[in-house]
PDB file of C-alpha atoms in Angstrom:
ATOM      1  CA  MET A 790     -13.458  -9.974  -2.071  1.00 59.00           C
ATOM      2  CA  SER A 791     -10.629 -11.876  -0.362  1.00 72.00           C
ATOM      3  CA  MET A 792      -7.092 -10.502  -0.292  1.00 75.00           C
ATOM      4  CA  LEU A 793      -5.760 -13.391  -2.403  1.00 79.00           C
ATOM      5  CA  ARG A 794      -8.425 -12.857  -5.057  1.00 83.00           C
ATOM      6  CA  LEU A 795      -7.708  -9.125  -5.049  1.00 82.00           C
ATOM      7  CA  TYR A 796      -3.986  -9.657  -5.628  1.00 80.00           C
ATOM      8  CA  THR A 797      -4.729 -12.185  -8.373  1.00 84.00           C
ATOM      9  CA  ARG A 798      -7.038  -9.829 -10.285  1.00 85.00           C
ATOM     10  CA  VAL A 799      -4.641  -6.904  -9.972  1.00 85.00           C
ATOM     11  CA  LEU A 800      -1.631  -8.948 -11.153  1.00 85.00           C
ATOM     12  CA  GLU A 801      -3.648 -10.232 -14.116  1.00 85.00           C
ATOM     13  CA  LEU A 802      -3.873  -6.620 -15.329  1.00 84.00           C
ATOM     14  CA  LEU A 803      -0.106  -6.466 -15.891  1.00 86.00           C
ATOM     15  CA  GLY A 804      -0.541  -7.609 -19.482  1.00 81.00           C
ATOM     16  CA  LYS A 805       2.687  -6.993 -21.416  1.00 84.00           C
ATOM     17  CA  GLU A 806       4.525  -6.170 -18.198  1.00 86.00           C
ATOM     18  CA  ALA A 807       4.070  -9.708 -16.834  1.00 87.00           C
ATOM     19  CA  ARG A 808       7.630 -10.667 -17.802  1.00 90.00           C
ATOM     20  CA  LEU A 809       9.079  -7.769 -15.835  1.00 90.00           C
ATOM     21  CA  GLY A 810       6.787  -8.738 -12.975  1.00 89.00           C
ATOM     22  CA  TRP A 811       8.273 -12.255 -12.861  1.00 90.00           C
ATOM     23  CA  ILE A 812      11.799 -10.806 -12.926  1.00 92.00           C
ATOM     24  CA  LEU A 813      10.958  -8.522 -10.018  1.00 91.00           C
ATOM     25  CA  ALA A 814       9.469 -11.485  -8.144  1.00 89.00           C
ATOM     26  CA  VAL A 815      12.698 -13.492  -8.536  1.00 90.00           C
ATOM     27  CA  ALA A 816      14.718 -10.444  -7.489  1.00 90.00           C
ATOM     28  CA  ASN A 817      12.545 -10.127  -4.390  1.00 89.00           C
ATOM     29  CA  MET A 818      13.249 -13.750  -3.514  1.00 87.00           C
ATOM     30  CA  LEU A 819      17.001 -13.170  -3.836  1.00 88.00           C
ATOM     31  CA  LEU A 820      16.678 -10.007  -1.794  1.00 87.00           C
ATOM     32  CA  ALA A 821      14.818 -11.830   0.964  1.00 84.00           C
ATOM     33  CA  GLY A 822      17.529 -14.513   1.039  1.00 84.00           C
ATOM     34  CA  ALA A 823      20.288 -11.912   1.223  1.00 85.00           C
ATOM     35  CA  GLN A 824      18.564 -10.106   4.061  1.00 81.00           C
ATOM     36  CA  PHE A 825      18.350 -13.405   5.937  1.00 82.00           C
ATOM     37  CA  ALA A 826      21.989 -14.419   5.289  1.00 83.00           C
ATOM     38  CA  GLU A 827      23.436 -11.050   6.332  1.00 84.00           C
ATOM     39  CA  PRO A 828      22.646 -11.279  10.090  1.00 82.00           C
ATOM     40  CA  VAL A 829      23.642 -14.973  10.116  1.00 82.00           C
ATOM     41  CA  LEU A 830      27.070 -14.104   8.719  1.00 84.00           C
ATOM     42  CA  PHE A 831      27.400 -11.267  11.218  1.00 84.00           C
ATOM     43  CA  GLY A 832      26.729 -13.728  14.046  1.00 80.00           C
ATOM     44  CA  LYS A 833      29.416 -16.081  12.696  1.00 82.00           C
ATOM     45  CA  ILE A 834      31.885 -13.173  12.549  1.00 84.00           C
ATOM     46  CA  VAL A 835      31.184 -12.384  16.192  1.00 82.00           C
ATOM     47  CA  ASP A 836      31.742 -16.049  17.086  1.00 79.00           C
ATOM     48  CA  VAL A 837      35.103 -16.112  15.308  1.00 81.00           C
ATOM     49  CA  LEU A 838      36.297 -12.862  16.872  1.00 81.00           C
ATOM     50  CA  SER A 839      35.235 -14.019  20.337  1.00 80.00           C
ATOM     51  CA  GLY A 840      37.184 -17.283  19.969  1.00 74.00           C
ATOM     52  CA  ARG A 841      34.206 -19.617  19.838  1.00 72.00           C
ATOM     53  CA  PRO A 842      34.516 -22.541  17.400  1.00 65.00           C
ATOM     54  CA  VAL A 843      32.463 -22.151  14.238  1.00 64.00           C
ATOM     55  CA  THR A 844      30.984 -25.329  12.781  1.00 64.00           C
ATOM     56  CA  GLY A 845      28.825 -26.141   9.828  1.00 60.00           C
ATOM     57  CA  LEU A 846      28.837 -24.444   6.448  1.00 59.00           C
ATOM     58  CA  PHE A 847      30.772 -21.384   7.663  1.00 60.00           C
ATOM     59  CA  ALA A 848      33.439 -23.308   9.573  1.00 64.00           C
ATOM     60  CA  THR A 849      36.652 -21.237   9.491  1.00 69.00           C
ATOM     61  CA  ASN A 850      39.295 -19.909  11.874  1.00 70.00           C
ATOM     62  CA  SER A 851      39.683 -16.564  10.098  1.00 74.00           C
ATOM     63  CA  ALA A 852      37.152 -13.773  10.092  1.00 77.00           C
ATOM     64  CA  TRP A 853      38.244 -12.293   6.774  1.00 83.00           C
ATOM     65  CA  PRO A 854      36.290 -14.642   4.479  1.00 84.00           C
ATOM     66  CA  LEU A 855      33.172 -14.074   6.553  1.00 84.00           C
ATOM     67  CA  LEU A 856      33.744 -10.296   6.511  1.00 87.00           C
ATOM     68  CA  VAL A 857      34.084 -10.325   2.714  1.00 89.00           C
ATOM     69  CA  ALA A 858      30.915 -12.411   2.330  1.00 87.00           C
ATOM     70  CA  TRP A 859      29.040 -10.171   4.788  1.00 88.00           C
ATOM     71  CA  ALA A 860      30.103  -7.029   2.918  1.00 90.00           C
ATOM     72  CA  ALA A 861      29.159  -8.629  -0.413  1.00 90.00           C
ATOM     73  CA  PHE A 862      25.694  -9.529   0.842  1.00 89.00           C
ATOM     74  CA  GLY A 863      25.264  -6.011   2.213  1.00 89.00           C
ATOM     75  CA  LEU A 864      26.224  -4.377  -1.088  1.00 92.00           C
ATOM     76  CA  PHE A 865      23.995  -6.798  -2.976  1.00 91.00           C
ATOM     77  CA  THR A 866      21.070  -5.934  -0.696  1.00 90.00           C
ATOM     78  CA  ILE A 867      21.565  -2.195  -1.276  1.00 91.00           C
ATOM     79  CA  GLY A 868      21.949  -2.513  -5.066  1.00 92.00           C
ATOM     80  CA  CYS A 869      19.143  -5.019  -5.512  1.00 90.00           C
ATOM     81  CA  SER A 870      16.766  -2.961  -3.363  1.00 90.00           C
ATOM     82  CA  ALA A 871      17.473   0.161  -5.420  1.00 92.00           C
ATOM     83  CA  ILE A 872      16.988  -1.641  -8.746  1.00 93.00           C
ATOM     84  CA  VAL A 873      13.794  -3.371  -7.614  1.00 91.00           C
ATOM     85  CA  ALA A 874      12.345  -0.111  -6.292  1.00 91.00           C
ATOM     86  CA  LEU A 875      13.176   1.739  -9.526  1.00 93.00           C
ATOM     87  CA  GLN A 876      11.792  -0.918 -11.862  1.00 92.00           C
ATOM     88  CA  ALA A 877       8.686  -1.441  -9.724  1.00 91.00           C
ATOM     89  CA  ASP A 878       7.992   2.291  -9.810  1.00 92.00           C
ATOM     90  CA  ARG A 879       8.384   2.379 -13.584  1.00 92.00           C
ATOM     91  CA  LEU A 880       6.152  -0.672 -14.034  1.00 91.00           C
ATOM     92  CA  ALA A 881       3.448   0.781 -11.806  1.00 90.00           C
ATOM     93  CA  HIS A 882       3.470   4.128 -13.637  1.00 91.00           C
ATOM     94  CA  ARG A 883       3.347   2.527 -17.087  1.00 91.00           C
ATOM     95  CA  GLN A 884       0.492   0.226 -16.134  1.00 90.00           C
ATOM     96  CA  ARG A 885      -1.405   3.069 -14.498  1.00 90.00           C
ATOM     97  CA  GLN A 886      -1.282   5.033 -17.743  1.00 89.00           C
ATOM     98  CA  ALA A 887      -2.311   1.957 -19.744  1.00 88.00           C
ATOM     99  CA  VAL A 888      -5.311   1.212 -17.506  1.00 88.00           C
ATOM    100  CA  LEU A 889      -6.279   4.898 -17.461  1.00 89.00           C
ATOM    101  CA  THR A 890      -6.210   5.033 -21.257  1.00 88.00           C
ATOM    102  CA  GLY A 891      -8.217   1.838 -21.623  1.00 88.00           C
ATOM    103  CA  TYR A 892     -10.859   3.016 -19.157  1.00 86.00           C
ATOM    104  CA  PHE A 893     -11.199   6.401 -20.859  1.00 85.00           C
ATOM    105  CA  GLU A 894     -11.540   4.797 -24.307  1.00 86.00           C
ATOM    106  CA  HIS A 895     -14.162   2.407 -22.929  1.00 85.00           C
ATOM    107  CA  ILE A 896     -16.168   5.308 -21.465  1.00 84.00           C
ATOM    108  CA  LEU A 897     -16.110   7.159 -24.786  1.00 83.00           C
ATOM    109  CA  GLN A 898     -17.514   4.115 -26.598  1.00 84.00           C
ATOM    110  CA  LEU A 899     -20.533   3.786 -24.299  1.00 81.00           C
ATOM    111  CA  PRO A 900     -23.907   4.950 -25.675  1.00 82.00           C
ATOM    112  CA  LEU A 901     -25.417   8.335 -24.868  1.00 79.00           C
ATOM    113  CA  THR A 902     -28.137   6.742 -22.764  1.00 77.00           C
ATOM    114  CA  PHE A 903     -25.480   5.637 -20.286  1.00 76.00           C
ATOM    115  CA  HIS A 904     -23.928   9.109 -20.067  1.00 73.00           C
ATOM    116  CA  SER A 905     -27.322  10.772 -19.642  1.00 76.00           C
ATOM    117  CA  GLY A 906     -28.059   8.629 -16.597  1.00 74.00           C
ATOM    118  CA  THR A 907     -24.591   8.690 -15.002  1.00 73.00           C
ATOM    119  CA  HIS A 908     -22.949  11.760 -13.564  1.00 71.00           C
ATOM    120  CA  SER A 909     -19.595  12.583 -15.171  1.00 73.00           C
ATOM    121  CA  GLY A 910     -18.085  13.420 -11.792  1.00 73.00           C
ATOM    122  CA  ARG A 911     -18.673   9.868 -10.622  1.00 75.00           C
ATOM    123  CA  LEU A 912     -16.981   8.449 -13.716  1.00 79.00           C
ATOM    124  CA  MET A 913     -13.957  10.682 -13.157  1.00 81.00           C
ATOM    125  CA  LYS A 914     -13.819   9.683  -9.499  1.00 79.00           C
ATOM    126  CA  VAL A 915     -13.927   5.974 -10.333  1.00 81.00           C
ATOM    127  CA  MET A 916     -11.227   6.427 -12.973  1.00 83.00           C
ATOM    128  CA  LEU A 917      -8.798   8.371 -10.793  1.00 84.00           C
ATOM    129  CA  ASN A 918      -9.351   6.467  -7.554  1.00 82.00           C
ATOM    130  CA  GLY A 919      -9.224   3.101  -9.310  1.00 84.00           C
ATOM    131  CA  THR A 920      -5.998   3.765 -11.192  1.00 88.00           C
ATOM    132  CA  ASP A 921      -4.372   5.245  -8.078  1.00 88.00           C
ATOM    133  CA  ALA A 922      -5.320   2.156  -6.075  1.00 87.00           C
ATOM    134  CA  LEU A 923      -3.900  -0.132  -8.753  1.00 89.00           C
ATOM    135  CA  TRP A 924      -0.691   1.914  -8.854  1.00 90.00           C
ATOM    136  CA  ARG A 925      -0.242   1.683  -5.088  1.00 88.00           C
ATOM    137  CA  LEU A 926      -0.890  -2.062  -5.060  1.00 89.00           C
ATOM    138  CA  TRP A 927       1.539  -2.818  -7.905  1.00 89.00           C
ATOM    139  CA  LEU A 928       4.213  -0.638  -6.340  1.00 89.00           C
ATOM    140  CA  GLY A 929       3.776  -2.021  -2.842  1.00 88.00           C
ATOM    141  CA  PHE A 930       3.631  -5.647  -3.995  1.00 88.00           C
ATOM    142  CA  PHE A 931       6.855  -5.610  -6.005  1.00 89.00           C
ATOM    143  CA  ARG A 932       8.682  -3.409  -3.516  1.00 87.00           C
ATOM    144  CA  GLU A 933       7.731  -4.889  -0.152  1.00 83.00           C
ATOM    145  CA  HIS A 934       4.810  -7.318  -0.071  1.00 84.00           C
ATOM    146  CA  PHE A 935       6.294 -10.198  -2.071  1.00 85.00           C
ATOM    147  CA  ALA A 936       9.599 -10.092  -0.192  1.00 82.00           C
ATOM    148  CA  ALA A 937       7.696 -10.104   3.100  1.00 82.00           C
ATOM    149  CA  ILE A 938       5.633 -13.115   1.973  1.00 83.00           C
ATOM    150  CA  MET A 939       8.780 -15.016   0.997  1.00 81.00           C
ATOM    151  CA  SER A 940      10.371 -14.170   4.337  1.00 79.00           C
ATOM    152  CA  LEU A 941       7.350 -15.524   6.168  1.00 79.00           C
ATOM    153  CA  VAL A 942       6.907 -18.720   4.140  1.00 79.00           C
ATOM    154  CA  VAL A 943      10.535 -19.747   3.483  1.00 76.00           C
ATOM    155  CA  LEU A 944      12.871 -17.975   5.883  1.00 77.00           C
ATOM    156  CA  LEU A 945      10.907 -18.428   9.112  1.00 79.00           C
ATOM    157  CA  PRO A 946      11.220 -22.259   8.944  1.00 81.00           C
ATOM    158  CA  LEU A 947      14.960 -21.825   8.342  1.00 80.00           C
ATOM    159  CA  ALA A 948      15.144 -19.625  11.415  1.00 80.00           C
ATOM    160  CA  LEU A 949      13.463 -22.420  13.406  1.00 83.00           C
ATOM    161  CA  TYR A 950      16.130 -24.824  12.148  1.00 81.00           C
ATOM    162  CA  ILE A 951      19.043 -22.541  13.065  1.00 80.00           C
ATOM    163  CA  ASN A 952      17.870 -21.383  16.509  1.00 81.00           C
ATOM    164  CA  TRP A 953      14.426 -22.519  17.551  1.00 83.00           C
ATOM    165  CA  ARG A 954      14.363 -20.458  20.787  1.00 86.00           C
ATOM    166  CA  LEU A 955      14.926 -17.108  19.109  1.00 83.00           C
ATOM    167  CA  ALA A 956      12.727 -18.193  16.192  1.00 84.00           C
ATOM    168  CA  ILE A 957       9.808 -18.839  18.564  1.00 88.00           C
ATOM    169  CA  LEU A 958      10.310 -15.392  20.087  1.00 89.00           C
ATOM    170  CA  LEU A 959      10.346 -13.910  16.582  1.00 84.00           C
ATOM    171  CA  PHE A 960       7.161 -15.795  15.713  1.00 86.00           C
ATOM    172  CA  VAL A 961       5.385 -14.486  18.836  1.00 90.00           C
ATOM    173  CA  LEU A 962       6.425 -10.919  17.975  1.00 89.00           C
ATOM    174  CA  CYS A 963       5.116 -11.421  14.420  1.00 85.00           C
ATOM    175  CA  VAL A 964       1.756 -12.576  15.777  1.00 89.00           C
ATOM    176  CA  VAL A 965       1.512  -9.556  18.107  1.00 93.00           C
ATOM    177  CA  PHE A 966       2.464  -7.197  15.271  1.00 90.00           C
ATOM    178  CA  THR A 967      -0.108  -8.807  12.966  1.00 87.00           C
ATOM    179  CA  VAL A 968      -2.906  -8.490  15.534  1.00 92.00           C
ATOM    180  CA  LEU A 969      -2.142  -4.825  16.255  1.00 92.00           C
ATOM    181  CA  THR A 970      -1.807  -3.983  12.573  1.00 89.00           C
ATOM    182  CA  THR A 971      -5.101  -5.724  11.772  1.00 87.00           C
ATOM    183  CA  MET A 972      -6.913  -3.741  14.451  1.00 89.00           C
ATOM    184  CA  VAL A 973      -5.539  -0.427  13.192  1.00 89.00           C
ATOM    185  CA  VAL A 974      -6.186  -1.252   9.529  1.00 84.00           C
ATOM    186  CA  ARG A 975      -9.789  -2.331  10.179  1.00 84.00           C
ATOM    187  CA  LYS A 976     -10.490   0.839  12.131  1.00 83.00           C
ATOM    188  CA  THR A 977      -8.996   3.146   9.515  1.00 85.00           C
ATOM    189  CA  TYR A 978     -10.561   1.159   6.662  1.00 77.00           C
ATOM    190  CA  GLY A 979     -14.029   1.555   8.143  1.00 78.00           C
ATOM    191  CA  MET A 980     -13.608   5.299   8.631  1.00 80.00           C
ATOM    192  CA  GLN A 981     -12.126   5.706   5.160  1.00 77.00           C
ATOM    193  CA  SER A 982     -15.067   3.799   3.671  1.00 76.00           C
ATOM    194  CA  GLU A 983     -17.468   6.293   5.245  1.00 78.00           C
ATOM    195  CA  VAL A 984     -15.504   9.189   3.764  1.00 77.00           C
ATOM    196  CA  GLU A 985     -15.427   7.540   0.335  1.00 72.00           C
ATOM    197  CA  ALA A 986     -19.176   6.909   0.459  1.00 75.00           C
ATOM    198  CA  TYR A 987     -19.820  10.556   1.329  1.00 74.00           C
ATOM    199  CA  TYR A 988     -17.682  11.869  -1.534  1.00 69.00           C
ATOM    200  CA  SER A 989     -19.261   9.346  -3.895  1.00 66.00           C
ATOM    201  CA  ASP A 990     -22.650  10.853  -3.050  1.00 68.00           C
ATOM    202  CA  LEU A 991     -21.260  14.308  -3.754  1.00 65.00           C
ATOM    203  CA  SER A 992     -19.916  13.211  -7.136  1.00 58.00           C
ATOM    204  CA  ARG A 993     -23.332  11.915  -8.219  1.00 59.00           C
ATOM    205  CA  ALA A 994     -25.384  15.027  -7.552  1.00 53.00           C
ATOM    206  CA  PRO A 995     -24.996  18.724  -6.662  1.00 49.00           C
ATOM    207  CA  PRO A 996     -24.735  19.506  -2.931  1.00 46.00           C
ATOM    208  CA  THR A 997     -27.974  19.806  -0.995  1.00 49.00           C
ATOM    209  CA  ARG A 998     -28.653  21.785   2.153  1.00 47.00           C
ATOM    210  CA  SER A 999     -27.969  18.810   4.407  1.00 48.00           C
ATOM    211  CA  ALA A1000     -24.752  18.033   2.541  1.00 45.00           C
ATOM    212  CA  THR A1001     -23.734  21.681   2.905  1.00 45.00           C
ATOM    213  CA  SER A1002     -24.301  21.533   6.645  1.00 48.00           C
ATOM    214  CA  ARG A1003     -22.267  18.327   6.959  1.00 48.00           C
ATOM    215  CA  TRP A1004     -19.447  19.789   4.885  1.00 43.00           C
ATOM    216  CA  CYS A1005     -19.500  22.928   7.032  1.00 49.00           C
ATOM    217  CA  ARG A1006     -19.086  20.904  10.214  1.00 48.00           C
ATOM    218  CA  ALA A1007     -16.327  18.779   8.683  1.00 45.00           C
ATOM    219  CA  SER A1008     -14.392  21.820   7.437  1.00 46.00           C
ATOM    220  CA  CYS A1009     -14.130  23.988  10.530  1.00 49.00           C
ATOM    221  CA  GLY A1010     -15.610  21.895  13.325  1.00 46.00           C
ATOM    222  CA  SER A1011     -18.425  24.347  14.068  1.00 46.00           C
ATOM    223  CA  ILE A1012     -22.013  23.263  14.644  1.00 46.00           C
ATOM    224  CA  PRO A1013     -24.719  25.517  13.169  1.00 45.00           C
ATOM    225  CA  ARG A1014     -26.415  27.528  15.909  1.00 45.00           C
ATOM    226  CA  CYS A1015     -29.698  28.312  14.175  1.00 47.00           C
ATOM    227  CA  ARG A1016     -32.053  27.064  11.465  1.00 47.00           C
ATOM    228  CA  ALA A1017     -30.985  29.821   9.066  1.00 48.00           C
ATOM    229  CA  CYS A1018     -27.414  28.539   9.176  1.00 50.00           C
ATOM    230  CA  ALA A1019     -28.510  25.036   8.212  1.00 49.00           C
ATOM    231  CA  THR A1020     -30.717  26.240   5.361  1.00 50.00           C
ATOM    232  CA  SER A1021     -28.783  29.172   3.965  1.00 49.00           C
ATOM    233  CA  PRO A1022     -25.282  29.445   5.463  1.00 47.00           C
ATOM    234  CA  THR A1023     -24.264  32.566   3.568  1.00 47.00           C
ATOM    235  CA  SER A1024     -27.221  34.604   4.881  1.00 46.00           C
ATOM    236  CA  CYS A1025     -26.849  33.740   8.572  1.00 48.00           C
ATOM    237  CA  SER A1026     -25.417  36.661  10.564  1.00 49.00           C
ATOM    238  CA  ARG A1027     -25.258  34.806  13.899  1.00 48.00           C
ATOM    239  CA  CYS A1028     -23.329  31.777  12.660  1.00 48.00           C
ATOM    240  CA  ARG A1029     -20.033  31.157  14.401  1.00 46.00           C
ATOM    241  CA  CYS A1030     -18.698  29.140  11.495  1.00 48.00           C
ATOM    242  CA  ARG A1031     -15.934  30.941   9.629  1.00 46.00           C
ATOM    243  CA  CYS A1032     -16.468  29.117   6.336  1.00 47.00           C
ATOM    244  CA  CYS A1033     -20.197  30.018   6.391  1.00 47.00           C
ATOM    245  CA  ARG A1034     -19.566  33.703   7.127  1.00 46.00           C
ATOM    246  CA  GLY A1035     -17.008  33.864   4.353  1.00 45.00           C
ATOM    247  CA  GLY A1036     -19.409  32.281   1.860  1.00 44.00           C
ATOM    248  CA  ARG A1037     -17.089  29.280   1.247  1.00 42.00           C
ATOM    249  CA  TRP A1038     -19.790  26.714   1.882  1.00 39.00           C
ATOM    250  CA  SER A1039     -19.886  24.840  -1.419  1.00 40.00           C
ATOM    251  CA  PRO A1040     -17.649  21.732  -1.522  1.00 38.00           C
TER     252      PRO A1040
END
C-alpha cells in the first residue's frame, strides 16, 4: 500500500473528529507560515541594526516595529504549537478508544466457527498493534507531518523567490536528509517486519522446541551447545545459557 493511500485510509477513520482534524490542519498551516516568517523578520532586524537599507514589504528605518512583529510571531509559534500538540493528543486518544471499542464489538459478533479456528492471542495482537499504529499516525500527522508537508510544498518556493542561492543549498540538504532517512527507515522496517512475523507466529500457536531455541538465543545471546539443550532446555546441565538453566525458557 502506498503512503498516500495509507494516510487517506487512516484519516477516513476520524469519523466525528473530522471537524477537529480540519481545524488542526489549518492551525498547522498557520504554524508553518509563522515558522517561515520568524527567521525572515530576524534577518530584516539584523539589516536595520547594521545600517543596510531595507526594501520591500518590511521597509523601515526603525528596528522596533520589526522586533515587535518578530516577538509576536515567536509567541504565536509557541502558543500554537502547544495547542496543536494538546488537541492532536486528545484526538488520537479518543479515536484510539473508539476504534478499539468497534473492533472488540465486531469480534464478539463473529460466529463461533471463526473463534474456533482463530487463536485469541492473534486477535488481541492485531487489536492492540493496530490501534497503537493508528494512534501514532494520527498524533504524528497533526503534530508534525502536515506542517512539514506544507513547508515543503508552499514555503520552499517562497524561499527560492527570496534568496535562490540559499534556497538551492537548503534543497540539496533536504535531498541528502531524505536519502539518508529513507535508507535507515527501510533497514529498520525490514528488521522490524521479521520481528513482527516471529511474534505473530507465536501468537497463533504454543511455542515449539525450535521456537524455544530461537527465543533462548534472542534473550541471552547464547547458542545451545548440545542436542539436549535444543530439545529440552530445562534438563540440560551443560548449557551455558542462563535463561535455560534458570528454567525461564517459555516466551
